[in-house]
XYZ file of C-alpha atoms in Angstrom:
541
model
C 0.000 0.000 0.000
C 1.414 3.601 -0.697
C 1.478 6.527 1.970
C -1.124 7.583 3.950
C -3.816 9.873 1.938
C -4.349 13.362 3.054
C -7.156 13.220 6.054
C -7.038 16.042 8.309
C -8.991 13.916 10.837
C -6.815 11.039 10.897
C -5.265 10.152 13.990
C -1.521 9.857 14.392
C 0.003 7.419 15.122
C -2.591 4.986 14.497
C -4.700 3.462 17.145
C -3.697 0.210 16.437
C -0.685 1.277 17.989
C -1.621 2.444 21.163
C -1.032 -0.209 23.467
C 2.281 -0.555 22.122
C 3.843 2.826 21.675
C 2.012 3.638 25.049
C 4.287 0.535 27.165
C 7.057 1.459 25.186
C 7.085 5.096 26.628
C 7.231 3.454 29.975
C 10.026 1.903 29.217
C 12.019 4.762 27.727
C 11.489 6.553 30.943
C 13.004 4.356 33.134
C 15.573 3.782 30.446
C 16.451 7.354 30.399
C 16.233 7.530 34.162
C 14.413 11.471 33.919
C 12.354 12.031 36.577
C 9.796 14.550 34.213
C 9.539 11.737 32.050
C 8.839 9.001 35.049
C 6.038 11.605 36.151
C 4.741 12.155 33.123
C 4.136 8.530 32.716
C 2.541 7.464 36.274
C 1.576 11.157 37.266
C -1.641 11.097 35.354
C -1.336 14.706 35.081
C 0.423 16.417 31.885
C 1.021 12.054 30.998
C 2.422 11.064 27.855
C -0.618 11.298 25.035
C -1.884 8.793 22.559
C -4.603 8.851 20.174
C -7.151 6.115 20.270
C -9.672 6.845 17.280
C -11.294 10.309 17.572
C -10.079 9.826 21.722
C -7.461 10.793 23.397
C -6.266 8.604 26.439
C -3.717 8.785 28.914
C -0.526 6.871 29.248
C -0.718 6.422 33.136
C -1.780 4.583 35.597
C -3.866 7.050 38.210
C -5.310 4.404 39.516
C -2.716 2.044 41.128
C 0.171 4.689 43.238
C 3.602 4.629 41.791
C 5.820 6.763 43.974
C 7.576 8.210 40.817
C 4.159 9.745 39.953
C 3.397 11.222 43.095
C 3.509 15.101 42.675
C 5.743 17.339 43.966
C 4.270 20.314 44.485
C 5.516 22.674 47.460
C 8.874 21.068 47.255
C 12.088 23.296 46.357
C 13.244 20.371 44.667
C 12.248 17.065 42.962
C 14.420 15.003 45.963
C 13.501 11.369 44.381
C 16.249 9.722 43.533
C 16.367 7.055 40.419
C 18.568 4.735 40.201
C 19.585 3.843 36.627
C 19.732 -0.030 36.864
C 17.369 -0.205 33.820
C 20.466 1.828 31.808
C 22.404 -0.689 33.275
C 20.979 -3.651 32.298
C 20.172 -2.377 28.771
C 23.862 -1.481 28.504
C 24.796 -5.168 29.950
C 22.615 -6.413 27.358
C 24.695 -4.505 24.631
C 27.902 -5.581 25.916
C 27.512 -9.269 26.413
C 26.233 -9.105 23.191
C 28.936 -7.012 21.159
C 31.956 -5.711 23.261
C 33.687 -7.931 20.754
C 33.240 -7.278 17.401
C 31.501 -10.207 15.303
C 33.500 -11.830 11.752
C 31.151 -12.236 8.944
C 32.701 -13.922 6.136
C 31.648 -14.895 2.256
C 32.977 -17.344 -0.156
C 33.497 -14.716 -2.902
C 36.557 -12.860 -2.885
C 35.944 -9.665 -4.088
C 32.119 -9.483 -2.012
C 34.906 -10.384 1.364
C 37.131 -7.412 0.358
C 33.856 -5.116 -0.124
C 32.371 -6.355 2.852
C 35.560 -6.050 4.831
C 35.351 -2.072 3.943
C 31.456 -1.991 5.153
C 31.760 -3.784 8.642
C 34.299 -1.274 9.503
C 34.678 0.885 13.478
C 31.423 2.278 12.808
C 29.420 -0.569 11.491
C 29.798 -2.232 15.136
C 28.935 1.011 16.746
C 26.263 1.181 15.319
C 25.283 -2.545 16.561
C 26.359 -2.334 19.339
C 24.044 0.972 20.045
C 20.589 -0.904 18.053
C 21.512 -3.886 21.104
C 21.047 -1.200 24.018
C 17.727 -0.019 21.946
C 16.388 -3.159 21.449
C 16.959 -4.735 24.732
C 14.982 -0.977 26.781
C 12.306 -0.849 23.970
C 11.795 -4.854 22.976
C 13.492 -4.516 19.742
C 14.931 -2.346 17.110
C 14.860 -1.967 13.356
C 18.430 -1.597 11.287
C 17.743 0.193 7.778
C 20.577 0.258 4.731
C 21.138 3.590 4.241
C 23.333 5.268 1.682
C 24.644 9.023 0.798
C 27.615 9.375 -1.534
C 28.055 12.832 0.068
C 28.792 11.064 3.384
C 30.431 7.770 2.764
C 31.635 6.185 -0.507
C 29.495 2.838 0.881
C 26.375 1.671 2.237
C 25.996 1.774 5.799
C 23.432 1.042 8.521
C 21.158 3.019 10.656
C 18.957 2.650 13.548
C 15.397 3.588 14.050
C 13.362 3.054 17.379
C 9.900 1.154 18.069
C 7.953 4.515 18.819
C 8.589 5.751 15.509
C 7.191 2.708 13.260
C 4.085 1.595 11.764
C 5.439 -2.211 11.062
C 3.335 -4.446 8.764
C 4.403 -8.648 9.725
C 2.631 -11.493 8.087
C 3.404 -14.829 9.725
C 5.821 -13.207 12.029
C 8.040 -11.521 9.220
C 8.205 -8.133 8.382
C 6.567 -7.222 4.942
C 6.742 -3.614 5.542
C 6.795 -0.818 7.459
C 6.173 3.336 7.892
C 8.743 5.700 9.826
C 7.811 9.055 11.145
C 9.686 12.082 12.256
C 8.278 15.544 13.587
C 10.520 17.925 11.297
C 9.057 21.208 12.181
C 6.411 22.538 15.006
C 4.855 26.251 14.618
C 1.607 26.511 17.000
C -0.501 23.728 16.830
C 0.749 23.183 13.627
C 3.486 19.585 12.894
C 5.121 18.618 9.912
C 6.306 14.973 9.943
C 8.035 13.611 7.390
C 7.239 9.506 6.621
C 9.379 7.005 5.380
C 7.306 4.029 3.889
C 9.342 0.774 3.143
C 7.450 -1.624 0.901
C 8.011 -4.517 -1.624
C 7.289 -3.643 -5.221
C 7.694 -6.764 -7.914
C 10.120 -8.273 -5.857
C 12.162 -4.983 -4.909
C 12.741 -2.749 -2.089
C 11.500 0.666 -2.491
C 11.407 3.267 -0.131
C 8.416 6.385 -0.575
C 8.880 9.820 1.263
C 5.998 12.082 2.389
C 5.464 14.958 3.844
C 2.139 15.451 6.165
C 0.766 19.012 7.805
C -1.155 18.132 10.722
C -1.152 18.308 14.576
C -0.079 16.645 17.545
C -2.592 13.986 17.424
C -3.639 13.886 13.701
C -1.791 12.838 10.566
C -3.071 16.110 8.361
C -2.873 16.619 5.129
C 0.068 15.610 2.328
C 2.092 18.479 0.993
C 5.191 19.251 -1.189
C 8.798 17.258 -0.207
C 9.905 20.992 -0.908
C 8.082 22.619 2.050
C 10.840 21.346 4.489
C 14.683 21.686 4.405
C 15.052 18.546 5.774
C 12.645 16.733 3.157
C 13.596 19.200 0.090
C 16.412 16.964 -1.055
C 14.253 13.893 -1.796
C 12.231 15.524 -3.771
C 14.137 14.955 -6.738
C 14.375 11.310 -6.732
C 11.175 10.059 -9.125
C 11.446 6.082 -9.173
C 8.715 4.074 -10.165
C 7.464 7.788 -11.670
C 6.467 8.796 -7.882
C 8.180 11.580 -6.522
C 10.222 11.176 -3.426
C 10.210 7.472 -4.238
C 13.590 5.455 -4.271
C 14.096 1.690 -5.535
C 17.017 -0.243 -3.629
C 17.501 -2.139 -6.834
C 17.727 -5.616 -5.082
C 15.338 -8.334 -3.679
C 13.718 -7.785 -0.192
C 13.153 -4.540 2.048
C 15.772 -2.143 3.266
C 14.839 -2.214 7.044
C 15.483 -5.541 9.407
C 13.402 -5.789 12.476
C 15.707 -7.464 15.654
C 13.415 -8.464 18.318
C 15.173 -8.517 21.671
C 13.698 -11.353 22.840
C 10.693 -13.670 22.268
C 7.916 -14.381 23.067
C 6.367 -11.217 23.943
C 4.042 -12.331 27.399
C 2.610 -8.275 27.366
C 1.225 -8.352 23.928
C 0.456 -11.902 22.841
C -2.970 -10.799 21.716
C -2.082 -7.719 20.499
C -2.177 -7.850 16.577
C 0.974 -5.692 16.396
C 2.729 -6.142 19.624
C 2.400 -9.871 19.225
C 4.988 -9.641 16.360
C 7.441 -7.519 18.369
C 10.211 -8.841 20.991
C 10.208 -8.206 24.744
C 11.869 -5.432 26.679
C 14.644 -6.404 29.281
C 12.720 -4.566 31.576
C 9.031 -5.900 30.747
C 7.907 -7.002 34.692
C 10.467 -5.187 36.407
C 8.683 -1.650 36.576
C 7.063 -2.258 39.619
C 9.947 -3.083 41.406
C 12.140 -0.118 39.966
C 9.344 2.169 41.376
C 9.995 0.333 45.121
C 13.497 0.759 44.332
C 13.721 4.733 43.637
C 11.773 4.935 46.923
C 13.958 2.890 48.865
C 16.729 4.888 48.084
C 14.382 8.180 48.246
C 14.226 6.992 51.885
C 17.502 6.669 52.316
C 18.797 9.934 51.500
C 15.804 12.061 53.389
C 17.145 10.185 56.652
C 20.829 11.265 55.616
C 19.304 14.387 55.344
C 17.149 14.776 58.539
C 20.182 13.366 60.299
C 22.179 16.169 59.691
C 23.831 18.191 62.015
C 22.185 21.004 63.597
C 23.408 24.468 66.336
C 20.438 25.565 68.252
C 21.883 29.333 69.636
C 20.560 30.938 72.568
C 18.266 34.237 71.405
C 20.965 36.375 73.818
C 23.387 35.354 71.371
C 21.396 37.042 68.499
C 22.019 40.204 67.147
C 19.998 42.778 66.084
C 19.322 43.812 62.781
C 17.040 46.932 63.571
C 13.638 47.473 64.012
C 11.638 45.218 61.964
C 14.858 43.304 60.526
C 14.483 40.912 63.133
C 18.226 39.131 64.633
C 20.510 37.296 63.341
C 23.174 34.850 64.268
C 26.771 35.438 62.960
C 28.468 31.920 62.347
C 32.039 33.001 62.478
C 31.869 34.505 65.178
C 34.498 33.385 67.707
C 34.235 35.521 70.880
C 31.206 35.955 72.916
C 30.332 38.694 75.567
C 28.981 36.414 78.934
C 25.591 37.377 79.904
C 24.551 37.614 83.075
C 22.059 35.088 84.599
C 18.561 36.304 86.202
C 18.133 33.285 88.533
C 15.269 31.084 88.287
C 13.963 29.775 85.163
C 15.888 31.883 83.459
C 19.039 30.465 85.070
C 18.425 27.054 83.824
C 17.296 28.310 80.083
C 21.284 30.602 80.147
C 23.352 27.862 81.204
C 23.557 25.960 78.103
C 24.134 28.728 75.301
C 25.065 26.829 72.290
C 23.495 23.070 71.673
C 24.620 20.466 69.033
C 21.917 18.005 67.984
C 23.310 15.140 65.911
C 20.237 12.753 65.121
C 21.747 8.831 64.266
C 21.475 7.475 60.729
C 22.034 4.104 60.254
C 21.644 2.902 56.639
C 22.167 -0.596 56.922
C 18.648 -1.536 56.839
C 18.078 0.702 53.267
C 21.146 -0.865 51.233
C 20.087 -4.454 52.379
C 16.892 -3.710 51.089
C 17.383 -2.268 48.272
C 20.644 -4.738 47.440
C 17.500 -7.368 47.463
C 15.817 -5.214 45.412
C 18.537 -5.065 42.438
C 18.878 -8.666 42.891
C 15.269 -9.279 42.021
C 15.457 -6.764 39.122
C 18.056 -8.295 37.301
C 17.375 -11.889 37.844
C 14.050 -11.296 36.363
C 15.367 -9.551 33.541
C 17.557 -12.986 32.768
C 21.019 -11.398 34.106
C 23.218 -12.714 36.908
C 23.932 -10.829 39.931
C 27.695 -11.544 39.015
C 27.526 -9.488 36.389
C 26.597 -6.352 38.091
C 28.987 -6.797 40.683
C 26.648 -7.968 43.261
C 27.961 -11.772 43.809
C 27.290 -12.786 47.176
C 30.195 -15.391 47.191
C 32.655 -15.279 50.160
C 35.873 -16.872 48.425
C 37.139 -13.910 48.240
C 39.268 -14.003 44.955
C 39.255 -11.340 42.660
C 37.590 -11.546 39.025
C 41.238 -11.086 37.182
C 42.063 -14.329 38.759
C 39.155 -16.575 37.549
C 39.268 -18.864 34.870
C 36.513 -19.154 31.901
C 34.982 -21.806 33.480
C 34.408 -20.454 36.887
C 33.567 -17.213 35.670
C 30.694 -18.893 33.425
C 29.355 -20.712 35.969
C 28.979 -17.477 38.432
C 27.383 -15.787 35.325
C 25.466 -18.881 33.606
C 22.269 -16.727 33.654
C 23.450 -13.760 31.945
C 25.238 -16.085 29.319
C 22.122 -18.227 28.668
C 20.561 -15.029 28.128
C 22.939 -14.121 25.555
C 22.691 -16.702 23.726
C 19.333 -16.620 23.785
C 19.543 -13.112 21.897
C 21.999 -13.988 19.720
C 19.573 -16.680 18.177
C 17.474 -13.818 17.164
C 20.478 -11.600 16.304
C 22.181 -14.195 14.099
C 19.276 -15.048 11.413
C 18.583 -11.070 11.539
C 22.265 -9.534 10.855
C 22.405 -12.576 7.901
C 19.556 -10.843 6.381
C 20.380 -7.349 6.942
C 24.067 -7.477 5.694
C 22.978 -9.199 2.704
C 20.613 -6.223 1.557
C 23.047 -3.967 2.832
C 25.584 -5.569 0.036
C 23.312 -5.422 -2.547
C 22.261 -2.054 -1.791
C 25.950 -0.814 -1.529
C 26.409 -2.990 -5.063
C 23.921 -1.657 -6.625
C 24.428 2.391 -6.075
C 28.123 2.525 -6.202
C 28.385 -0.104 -8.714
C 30.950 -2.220 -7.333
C 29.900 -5.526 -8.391
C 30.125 -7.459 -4.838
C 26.904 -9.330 -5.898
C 28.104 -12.788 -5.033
C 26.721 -13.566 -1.543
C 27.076 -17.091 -1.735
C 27.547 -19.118 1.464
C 27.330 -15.344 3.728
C 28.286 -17.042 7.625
C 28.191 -14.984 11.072
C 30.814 -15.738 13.718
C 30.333 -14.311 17.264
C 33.455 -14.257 19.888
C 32.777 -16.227 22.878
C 30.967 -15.221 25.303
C 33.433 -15.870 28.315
C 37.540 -15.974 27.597
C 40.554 -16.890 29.715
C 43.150 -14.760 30.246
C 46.408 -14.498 28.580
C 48.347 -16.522 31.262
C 45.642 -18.950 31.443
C 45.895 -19.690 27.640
C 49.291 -19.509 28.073
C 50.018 -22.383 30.928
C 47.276 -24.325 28.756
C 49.435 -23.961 25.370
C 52.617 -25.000 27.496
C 51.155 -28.098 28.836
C 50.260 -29.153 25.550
C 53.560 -28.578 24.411
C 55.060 -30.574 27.108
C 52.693 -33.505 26.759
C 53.028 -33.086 22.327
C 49.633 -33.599 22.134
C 48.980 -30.963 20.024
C 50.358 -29.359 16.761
C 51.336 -25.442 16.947
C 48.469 -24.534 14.816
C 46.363 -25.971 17.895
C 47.970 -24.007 20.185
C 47.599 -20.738 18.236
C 43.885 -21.133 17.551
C 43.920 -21.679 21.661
C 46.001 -18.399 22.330
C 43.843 -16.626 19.375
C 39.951 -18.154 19.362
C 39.114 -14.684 17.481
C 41.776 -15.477 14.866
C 40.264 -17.287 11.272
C 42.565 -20.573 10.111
C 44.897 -18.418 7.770
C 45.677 -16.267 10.266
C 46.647 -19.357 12.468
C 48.622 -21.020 9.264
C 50.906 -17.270 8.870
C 51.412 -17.035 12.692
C 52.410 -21.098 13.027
C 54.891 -20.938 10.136
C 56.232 -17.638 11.646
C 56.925 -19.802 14.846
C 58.286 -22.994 12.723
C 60.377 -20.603 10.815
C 61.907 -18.890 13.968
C 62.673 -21.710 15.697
C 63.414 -24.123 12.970
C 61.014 -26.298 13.909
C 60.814 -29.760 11.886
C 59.107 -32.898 12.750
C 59.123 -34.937 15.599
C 62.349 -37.159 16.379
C 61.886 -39.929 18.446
C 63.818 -39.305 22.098
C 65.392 -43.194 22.212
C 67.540 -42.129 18.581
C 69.527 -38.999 19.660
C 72.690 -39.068 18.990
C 72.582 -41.981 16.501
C 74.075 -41.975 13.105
C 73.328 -44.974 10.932
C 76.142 -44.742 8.599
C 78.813 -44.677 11.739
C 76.728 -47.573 13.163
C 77.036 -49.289 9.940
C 80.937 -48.823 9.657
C 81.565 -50.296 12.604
C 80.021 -53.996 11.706
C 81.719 -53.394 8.535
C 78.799 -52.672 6.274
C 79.185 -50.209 3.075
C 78.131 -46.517 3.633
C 74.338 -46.051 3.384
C 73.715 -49.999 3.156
C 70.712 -51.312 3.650
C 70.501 -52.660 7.446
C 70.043 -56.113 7.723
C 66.419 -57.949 8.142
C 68.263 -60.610 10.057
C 70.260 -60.532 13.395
């Protein structure tokens, strides 16, 4: 289907999307750990808006009492305090996933040096920051872009769930709408659309340009009425203005789910089709957990020190100025006691209340807190740094194997991602080769036998792999192409062939001799029974 048609009544983004875009706000908020945000969402006043047919709803929950709703008014400050453990784990999810970058390789030579020049520094960046997306919003769409203007290659992009209109059929995407607010004046908003569709078998890509208002789509005008739309005007495939052919099979855009199922929206007829956020159950208990720690800091603060002065030690500021008490003041002139009651109220001038603050009861709750949070996200506690193990060694001096087994949750998470990651990058490098072949014309067509590689997920450390290489030495139970691959797992099998005949050439390594015949010459051997030099030796003693 093309682009919307000019409606100034329709609403945008479409209902259909509501209960989707309105969960994945949640999430953003805690994601971005901003308080106005958090309030917004749960206050129920000023919330997040979303447009439900000719409705408008809010994005809150007034009903049930989140303490990062809870107004502030009369307060000097906003004194809640979040803590950003959903950043954390969203981050977490990013690294375990791609602190290492992954090897994709392809049988054709000249489509490996290509690709070699596309999955450069900023290809993996770019991964890296659609895994922290995907894993706060559920999951994350990766679009081929191109601009000769920028790079002399294709390269990827990221767009978020809250800006996309997907269209799935059996669980796969068959297309899908972007939108971006390019320009506000009043109650006036421009947004700019980005339809990606099939057309006989190839990707094309349609621009719009829509004048409406913050809850309705409006009506379609001119590419040109926008600097940030003007350029795209002139591209006219298909005879449609603004319209752009990839010039290869399949869309431009990938959707990665995060992980699935989705429990939230497994009857929703969109959401059902998207993954599930990292933090999708764990709200609840990040709301108990800014309060916990909100608690915690108002009794640091009401157990601050405080001087209660005597009023004789005031002075005057002049009629109707009231007194005041001068702080730096070091000397004092004595005043002279009345007897009596007044006597007992003179004797102590200056006082020093120090209230007692004890936090131990706040950190072990909210320690139990963060330990609930992250388990239920699929993470170990071990990999936040909260391992509860006495043994008292330090993490530089762990092996793989007992790391992995202090952090088998988060790595059975990871894997569990990367079986959604794998399929997806396949797919999306693919395009993006075809895409790069087919507007810079460099002929890398030849995607034959395309294969992913990810780094493991746990490694040894140098001295580890070294003392293993060495005892395989020792015992010759392995050839030194063995115990390169060990000391390099990243490294592919020429790499391992160069760096073992490096080693055989530098040492002059040649076979094996056996121990028992050092030292043992057959032709001196031979002499000495009488034989001929280099004669056979005999069959029979």
């Amino acid at each position: 289907m093309p682009l919307p048609i000019s409606d100034p009544k329709a609403a945008w983004p479409p209902a259909r999307l509501s209960n989707v875009l309105g969960k994945v706000k949640e999430w953003d908020a805690w994601w971005t750990g901003d308080l106005d945000r958090l309030a917004a969402v749960y206050g129920g006043v000023d919330a997040t808006r979303q447009a439900t047919g000719g409705a408008v709803v809010k994005v809150a929950r007034s009903v049930k009492r989140w303490f990062v709703g809870e107004p502030t008014a009369g307060q000097d400050r906003n004194t809640k305090v979040p803590m950003p453990v959903a950043a954390e784990m969203c981050q977490a999810s990013s690294d375990l996933l791609f602190s290492d970058p992954f090897t994709v390789t392809v049988k054709a030579a000249k489509t490996q040096a290509r690709l070699d020049e596309i999955l450069d520094d900023d290809f993996h960046t770019t991964i890296a920051e659609a895994a922290e997306m995907a894993a706060a919003h559920g999951g994350v769409y990766l679009v081929a872009a191109w601009d000769d203007k920028v790079a002399q290659q294709a390269f990827p992009t990221v767009r978020a769930t809250d800006q996309a209109d997907p269209e799935f059929r059996f669980g796969r995407l068959t297309a899908v709408t972007f939108w971006s607010v390019v320009k506000t004046e009043g109650d006036n908003v421009w947004r700019h659309l980005e339809r990606h569709e099939i057309a006989n078998g190839v990707g094309v890509i349609l621009h719009g340009l829509y004048q409406g208002t913050a809850d309705t789509l409006g009506i379609s005008v001119g590419l040109d009425h926008s600097e940030v739309t003007a350029p795209l005007a002139v591209h006219v495939d298909l005879n449609l203005p603004g319209t752009i052919t990839t010039g290869s099979p399949g869309l431009a855009v990938t959707y990665v789910p995060n992980q699935t199922p989705n429990r939230l929206w497994r009857t929703d007829t969109v959401g059902r089709n998207l993954g599930r956020s990292d933090l999708d159950g764990t709200e609840r208990l990040m709301d108990e957990l800014v309060e916990t720690m909100s608690d915690l800091m108002r009794a640091r603060r009401a157990a601050r020190a405080r001087v209660l002065y005597s009023k004789p030690l005031a002075k005057s500021m002049g009629v109707g100025k009231g007194n005041a008490i001068d702080t730096a003041q070091e000397t004092y002139v004595g005043v002279e006691a009345l007897g009596g009651k007044d006597q007992a109220r003179l004797t102590d001038m200056v006082q020093v209340v120090q209230p007692t603050f004890d936090p131990t009861g706040y950190l072990a709750t909210a320690r139990a807190l963060l330990e609930q949070i992250v388990e239920l996200a699929g993470y170990s506690a071990q990999t936040f740094g909260l391992d509860t193990g006495s043994s008292g060694d330090s993490a530089g001096s762990r092996t793989a194997t007992e790391v992995e087994s202090r952090e088998r949750r988060s790595l059975m998470t990871r894997g569990r991602k990367l079986r959604e990651w794998k399929p997806a990058l396949l797919r999306f490098v693919e395009k993006l080769l075809l895409v790069d072949a087919h507007v810079f014309a460099t002929g890398a067509t030849d995607v034959t036998d395309l294969a992913i590689e990810f780094s493991d997920g746990v490694q040894d450390n140098p001295l580890a792999l070294a003392q293993t290489a060495l005892a395989l030495y020792q015992g010759q139970s392995a050839s030194v192409e063995e115990r390169v691959a060990i000391l390099h797992p990243d490294w592919q099998d020429t790499e391992v062939q160069k760096e073992a005949a490096k080693i055989r050439e530098e040492f002059a390594l040649g076979g094996l001799n056996d121990p028992a015949m050092a030292g043992f010459d057959a032709n001196t051997e031979g002499a000495a029974r009488g034989d001929e030099p280099g004669a056979a030796e005999p069959t029979d003693r």
